[in-house]
PDB file of C-alpha atoms in Angstrom:
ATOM      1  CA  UNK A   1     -47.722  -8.322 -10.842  1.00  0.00           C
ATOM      2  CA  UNK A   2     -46.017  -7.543  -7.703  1.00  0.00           C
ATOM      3  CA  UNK A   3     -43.878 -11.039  -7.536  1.00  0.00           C
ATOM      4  CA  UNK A   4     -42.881 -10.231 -10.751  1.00  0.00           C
ATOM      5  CA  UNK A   5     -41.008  -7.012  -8.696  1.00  0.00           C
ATOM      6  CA  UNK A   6     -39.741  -9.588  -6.145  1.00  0.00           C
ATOM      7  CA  UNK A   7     -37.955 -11.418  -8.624  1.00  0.00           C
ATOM      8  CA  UNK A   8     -36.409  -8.633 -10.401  1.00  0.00           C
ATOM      9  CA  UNK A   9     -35.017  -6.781  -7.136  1.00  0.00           C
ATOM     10  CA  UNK A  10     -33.472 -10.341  -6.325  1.00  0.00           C
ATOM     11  CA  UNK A  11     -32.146 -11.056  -9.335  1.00  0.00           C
ATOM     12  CA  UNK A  12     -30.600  -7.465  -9.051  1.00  0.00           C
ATOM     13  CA  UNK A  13     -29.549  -8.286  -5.589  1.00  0.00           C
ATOM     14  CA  UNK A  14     -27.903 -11.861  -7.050  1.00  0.00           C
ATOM     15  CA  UNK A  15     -25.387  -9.892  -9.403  1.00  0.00           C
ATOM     16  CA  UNK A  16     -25.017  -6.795  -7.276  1.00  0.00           C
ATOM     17  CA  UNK A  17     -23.682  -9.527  -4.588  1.00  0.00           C
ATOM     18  CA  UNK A  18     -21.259 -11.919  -6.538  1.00  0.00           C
ATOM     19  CA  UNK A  19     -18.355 -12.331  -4.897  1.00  0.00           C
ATOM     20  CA  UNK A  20     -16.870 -12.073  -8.736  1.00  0.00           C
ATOM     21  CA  UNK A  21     -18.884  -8.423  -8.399  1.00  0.00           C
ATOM     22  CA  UNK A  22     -17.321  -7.500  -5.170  1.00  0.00           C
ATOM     23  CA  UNK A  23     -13.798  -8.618  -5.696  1.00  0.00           C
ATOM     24  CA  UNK A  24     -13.796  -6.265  -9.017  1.00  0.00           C
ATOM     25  CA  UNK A  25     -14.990  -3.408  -6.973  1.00  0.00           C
ATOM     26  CA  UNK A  26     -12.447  -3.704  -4.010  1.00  0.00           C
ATOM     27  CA  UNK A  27      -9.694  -3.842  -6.719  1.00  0.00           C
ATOM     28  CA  UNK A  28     -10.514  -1.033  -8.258  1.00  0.00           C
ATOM     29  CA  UNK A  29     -11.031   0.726  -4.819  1.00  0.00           C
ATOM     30  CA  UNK A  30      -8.023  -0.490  -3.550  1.00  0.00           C
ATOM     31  CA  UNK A  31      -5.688   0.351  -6.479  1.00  0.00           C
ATOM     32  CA  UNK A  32      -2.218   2.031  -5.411  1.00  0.00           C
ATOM     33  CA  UNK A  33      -3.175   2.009  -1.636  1.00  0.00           C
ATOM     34  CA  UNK A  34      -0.121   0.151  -1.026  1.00  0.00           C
ATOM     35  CA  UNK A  35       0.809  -3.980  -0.923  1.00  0.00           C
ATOM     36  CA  UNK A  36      -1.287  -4.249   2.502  1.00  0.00           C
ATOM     37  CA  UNK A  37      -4.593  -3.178   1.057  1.00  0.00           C
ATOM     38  CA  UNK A  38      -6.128  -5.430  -1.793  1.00  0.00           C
ATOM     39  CA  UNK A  39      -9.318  -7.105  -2.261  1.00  0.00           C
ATOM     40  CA  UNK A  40      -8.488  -9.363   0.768  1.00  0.00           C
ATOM     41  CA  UNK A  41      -7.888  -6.786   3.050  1.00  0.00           C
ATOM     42  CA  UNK A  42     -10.454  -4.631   2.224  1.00  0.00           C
ATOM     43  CA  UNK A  43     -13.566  -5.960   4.009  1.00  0.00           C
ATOM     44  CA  UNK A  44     -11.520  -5.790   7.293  1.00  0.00           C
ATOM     45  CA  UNK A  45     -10.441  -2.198   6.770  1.00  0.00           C
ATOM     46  CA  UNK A  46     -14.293  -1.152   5.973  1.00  0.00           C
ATOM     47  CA  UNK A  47     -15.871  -3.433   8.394  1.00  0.00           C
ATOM     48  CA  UNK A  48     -13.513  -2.075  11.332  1.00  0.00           C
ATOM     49  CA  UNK A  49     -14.616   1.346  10.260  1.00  0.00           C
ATOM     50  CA  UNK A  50     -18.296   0.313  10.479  1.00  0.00           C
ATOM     51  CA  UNK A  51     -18.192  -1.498  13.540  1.00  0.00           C
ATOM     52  CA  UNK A  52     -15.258   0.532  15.691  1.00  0.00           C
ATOM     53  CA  UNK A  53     -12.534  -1.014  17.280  1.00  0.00           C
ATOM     54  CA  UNK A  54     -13.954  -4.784  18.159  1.00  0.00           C
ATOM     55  CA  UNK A  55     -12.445  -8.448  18.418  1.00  0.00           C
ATOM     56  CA  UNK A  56     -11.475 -10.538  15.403  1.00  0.00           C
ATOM     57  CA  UNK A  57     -14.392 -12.978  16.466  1.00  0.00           C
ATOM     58  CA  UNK A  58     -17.153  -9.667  16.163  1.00  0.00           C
ATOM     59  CA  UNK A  59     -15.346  -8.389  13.092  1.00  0.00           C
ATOM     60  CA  UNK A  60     -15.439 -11.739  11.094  1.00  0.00           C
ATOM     61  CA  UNK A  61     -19.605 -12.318  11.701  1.00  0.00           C
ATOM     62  CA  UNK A  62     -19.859  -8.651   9.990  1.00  0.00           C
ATOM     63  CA  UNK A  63     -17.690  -9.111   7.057  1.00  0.00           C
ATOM     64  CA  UNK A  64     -18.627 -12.625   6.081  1.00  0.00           C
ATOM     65  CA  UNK A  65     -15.113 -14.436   7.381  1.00  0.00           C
ATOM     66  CA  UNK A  66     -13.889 -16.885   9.907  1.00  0.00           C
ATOM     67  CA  UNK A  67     -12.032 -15.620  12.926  1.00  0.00           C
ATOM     68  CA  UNK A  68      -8.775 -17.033  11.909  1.00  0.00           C
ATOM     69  CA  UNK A  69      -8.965 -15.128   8.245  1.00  0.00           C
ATOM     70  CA  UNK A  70      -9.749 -11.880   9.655  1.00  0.00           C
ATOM     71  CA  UNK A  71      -6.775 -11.978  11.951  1.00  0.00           C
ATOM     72  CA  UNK A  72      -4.467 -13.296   8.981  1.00  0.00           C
ATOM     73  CA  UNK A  73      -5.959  -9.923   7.189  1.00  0.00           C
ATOM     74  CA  UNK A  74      -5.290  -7.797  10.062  1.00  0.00           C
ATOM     75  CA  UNK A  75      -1.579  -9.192  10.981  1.00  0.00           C
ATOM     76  CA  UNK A  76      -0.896  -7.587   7.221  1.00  0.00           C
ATOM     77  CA  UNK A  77      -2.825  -4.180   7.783  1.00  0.00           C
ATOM     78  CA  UNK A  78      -1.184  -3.791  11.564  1.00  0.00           C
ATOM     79  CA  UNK A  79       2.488  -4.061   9.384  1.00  0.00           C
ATOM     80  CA  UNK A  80       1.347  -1.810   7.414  1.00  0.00           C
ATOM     81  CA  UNK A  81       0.305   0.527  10.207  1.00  0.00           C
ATOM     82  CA  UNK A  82      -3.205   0.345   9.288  1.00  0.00           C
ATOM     83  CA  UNK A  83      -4.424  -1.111  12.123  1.00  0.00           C
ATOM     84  CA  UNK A  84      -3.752  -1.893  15.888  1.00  0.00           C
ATOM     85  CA  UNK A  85      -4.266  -4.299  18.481  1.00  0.00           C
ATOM     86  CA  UNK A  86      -5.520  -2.868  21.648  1.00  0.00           C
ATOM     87  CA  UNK A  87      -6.196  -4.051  25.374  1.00  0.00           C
ATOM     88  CA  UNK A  88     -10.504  -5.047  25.815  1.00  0.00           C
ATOM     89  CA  UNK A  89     -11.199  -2.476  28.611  1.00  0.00           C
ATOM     90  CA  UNK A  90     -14.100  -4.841  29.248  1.00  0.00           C
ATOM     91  CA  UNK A  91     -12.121  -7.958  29.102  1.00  0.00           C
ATOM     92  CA  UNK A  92      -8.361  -7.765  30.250  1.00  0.00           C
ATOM     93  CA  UNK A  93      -8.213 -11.463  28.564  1.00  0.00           C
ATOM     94  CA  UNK A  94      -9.298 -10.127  24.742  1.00  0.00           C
ATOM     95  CA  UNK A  95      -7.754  -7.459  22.558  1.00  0.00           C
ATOM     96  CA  UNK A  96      -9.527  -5.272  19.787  1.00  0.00           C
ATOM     97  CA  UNK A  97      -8.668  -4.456  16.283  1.00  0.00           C
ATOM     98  CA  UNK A  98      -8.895  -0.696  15.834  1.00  0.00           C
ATOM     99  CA  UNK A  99      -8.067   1.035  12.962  1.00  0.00           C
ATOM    100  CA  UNK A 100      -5.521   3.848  12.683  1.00  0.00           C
ATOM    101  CA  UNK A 101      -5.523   7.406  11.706  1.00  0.00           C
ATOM    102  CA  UNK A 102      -3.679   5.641   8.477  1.00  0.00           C
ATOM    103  CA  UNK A 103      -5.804   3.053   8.616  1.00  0.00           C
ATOM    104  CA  UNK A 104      -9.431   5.619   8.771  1.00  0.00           C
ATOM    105  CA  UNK A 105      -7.735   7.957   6.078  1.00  0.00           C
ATOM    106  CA  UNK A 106      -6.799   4.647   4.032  1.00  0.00           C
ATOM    107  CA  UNK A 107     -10.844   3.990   4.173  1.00  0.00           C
ATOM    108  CA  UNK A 108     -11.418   7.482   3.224  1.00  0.00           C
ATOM    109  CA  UNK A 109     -10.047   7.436   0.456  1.00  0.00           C
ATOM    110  CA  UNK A 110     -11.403   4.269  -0.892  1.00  0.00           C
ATOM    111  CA  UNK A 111     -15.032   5.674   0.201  1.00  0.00           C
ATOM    112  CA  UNK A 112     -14.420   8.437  -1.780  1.00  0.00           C
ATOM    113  CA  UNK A 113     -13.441   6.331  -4.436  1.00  0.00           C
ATOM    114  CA  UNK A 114     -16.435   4.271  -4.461  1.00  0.00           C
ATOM    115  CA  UNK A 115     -18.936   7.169  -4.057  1.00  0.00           C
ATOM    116  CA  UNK A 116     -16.933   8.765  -7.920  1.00  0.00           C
ATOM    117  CA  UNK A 117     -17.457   5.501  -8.843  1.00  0.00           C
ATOM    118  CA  UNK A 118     -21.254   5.352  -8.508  1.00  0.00           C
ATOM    119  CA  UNK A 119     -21.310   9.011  -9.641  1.00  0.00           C
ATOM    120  CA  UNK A 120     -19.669   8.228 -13.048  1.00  0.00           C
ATOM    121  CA  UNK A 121     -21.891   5.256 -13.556  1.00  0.00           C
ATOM    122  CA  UNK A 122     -25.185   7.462 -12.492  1.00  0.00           C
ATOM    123  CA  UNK A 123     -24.047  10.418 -14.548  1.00  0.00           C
ATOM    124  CA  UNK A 124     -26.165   9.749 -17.722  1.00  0.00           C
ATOM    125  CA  UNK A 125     -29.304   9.336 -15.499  1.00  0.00           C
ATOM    126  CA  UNK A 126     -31.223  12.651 -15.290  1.00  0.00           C
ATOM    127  CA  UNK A 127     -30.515  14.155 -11.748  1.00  0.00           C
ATOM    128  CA  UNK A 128     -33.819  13.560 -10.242  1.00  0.00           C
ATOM    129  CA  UNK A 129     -33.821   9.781 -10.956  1.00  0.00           C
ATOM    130  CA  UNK A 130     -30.376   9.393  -9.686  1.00  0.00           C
ATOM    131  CA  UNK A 131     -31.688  11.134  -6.462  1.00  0.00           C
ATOM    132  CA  UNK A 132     -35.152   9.493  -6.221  1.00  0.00           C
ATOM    133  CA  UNK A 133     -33.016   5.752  -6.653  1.00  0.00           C
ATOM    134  CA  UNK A 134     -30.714   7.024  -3.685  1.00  0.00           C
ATOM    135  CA  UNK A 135     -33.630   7.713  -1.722  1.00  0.00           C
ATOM    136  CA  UNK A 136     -35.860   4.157  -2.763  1.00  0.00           C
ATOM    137  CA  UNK A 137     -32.431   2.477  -1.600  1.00  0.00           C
ATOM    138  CA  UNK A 138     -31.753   3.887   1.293  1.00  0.00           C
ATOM    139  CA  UNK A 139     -35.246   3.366   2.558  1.00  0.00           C
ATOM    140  CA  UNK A 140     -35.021  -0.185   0.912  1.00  0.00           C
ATOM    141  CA  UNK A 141     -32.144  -0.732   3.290  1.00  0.00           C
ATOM    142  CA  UNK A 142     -33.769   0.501   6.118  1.00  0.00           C
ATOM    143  CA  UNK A 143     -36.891  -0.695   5.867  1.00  0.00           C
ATOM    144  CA  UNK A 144     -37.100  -3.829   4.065  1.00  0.00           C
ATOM    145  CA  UNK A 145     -36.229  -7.269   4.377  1.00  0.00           C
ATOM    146  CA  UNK A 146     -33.427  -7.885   5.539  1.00  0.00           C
ATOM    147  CA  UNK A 147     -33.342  -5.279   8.926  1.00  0.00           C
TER     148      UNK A 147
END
């Protein structure tokens, strides 16, 4: 029965999306990267290389925080010389968050971290399925429900 598909993607989805999940994962992403990047940081590290340099307010509606959390975050990775604070060319009022070449190498690594990480967990798959689950996922992304 097709619901019965529904229901198992979203129950998938449910533990994929813990925050119990996630916090595990930046951890072990994070590991050694120095005091500034943990699990808290993370999200504003990744997010600021998704998004590009762009205000606390912007930043926190894509990571999932409030604008006051992301700026406690980013106060930490800017000592750390992970981050900067720029002028808004379109707003002399407003500043940006941007990350650093630190700061984008700092991301690097953890990406390739987390791709290993998938890898190593997909290694005992025969290659085709791995590829073919890539593929269903990335068009799951981009063409399902939630764009």
């Amino acid at each position: 029965m097709p619901n019965d598909v529904g229901h198992e993607i979203a129950d998938a989805l449910a533990a994929l999306l813990k925050r119990d999940t996630r916090t595990q994962l930046y951890q072990r992403l994070t590991e050694g990267l120095g005091e500034a990047v943990d699990e808290v940081t993370y999200p504003v590290l990744s997010g600021l290389a998704r998004t590009g340099p762009c205000s606390a307010a912007d930043l926190a509606g894509e990571v999932g925080l409030d604008r006051s959390g992301v700026t406690r975050r980013a106060t930490r990775l800017e000592a750390a010389g992970l981050l900067r604070r720029e002028p808004d060319p379109g707003d002399r009022r407003a500043t940006l968050l941007a990350l650093t070449e630190a700061g984008q190498q700092t991301v690097d690594t953890t990406r390739h971290r987390l791709a290993a990480h998938i890898e190593a967990s997909l290694a005992s798959w025969p290659p085709g399925e791995a590829r073919a689950f890539a593929r269903h996922l990335q068009r799951f992304v981009t063409d399902g429900p939630f764009t």
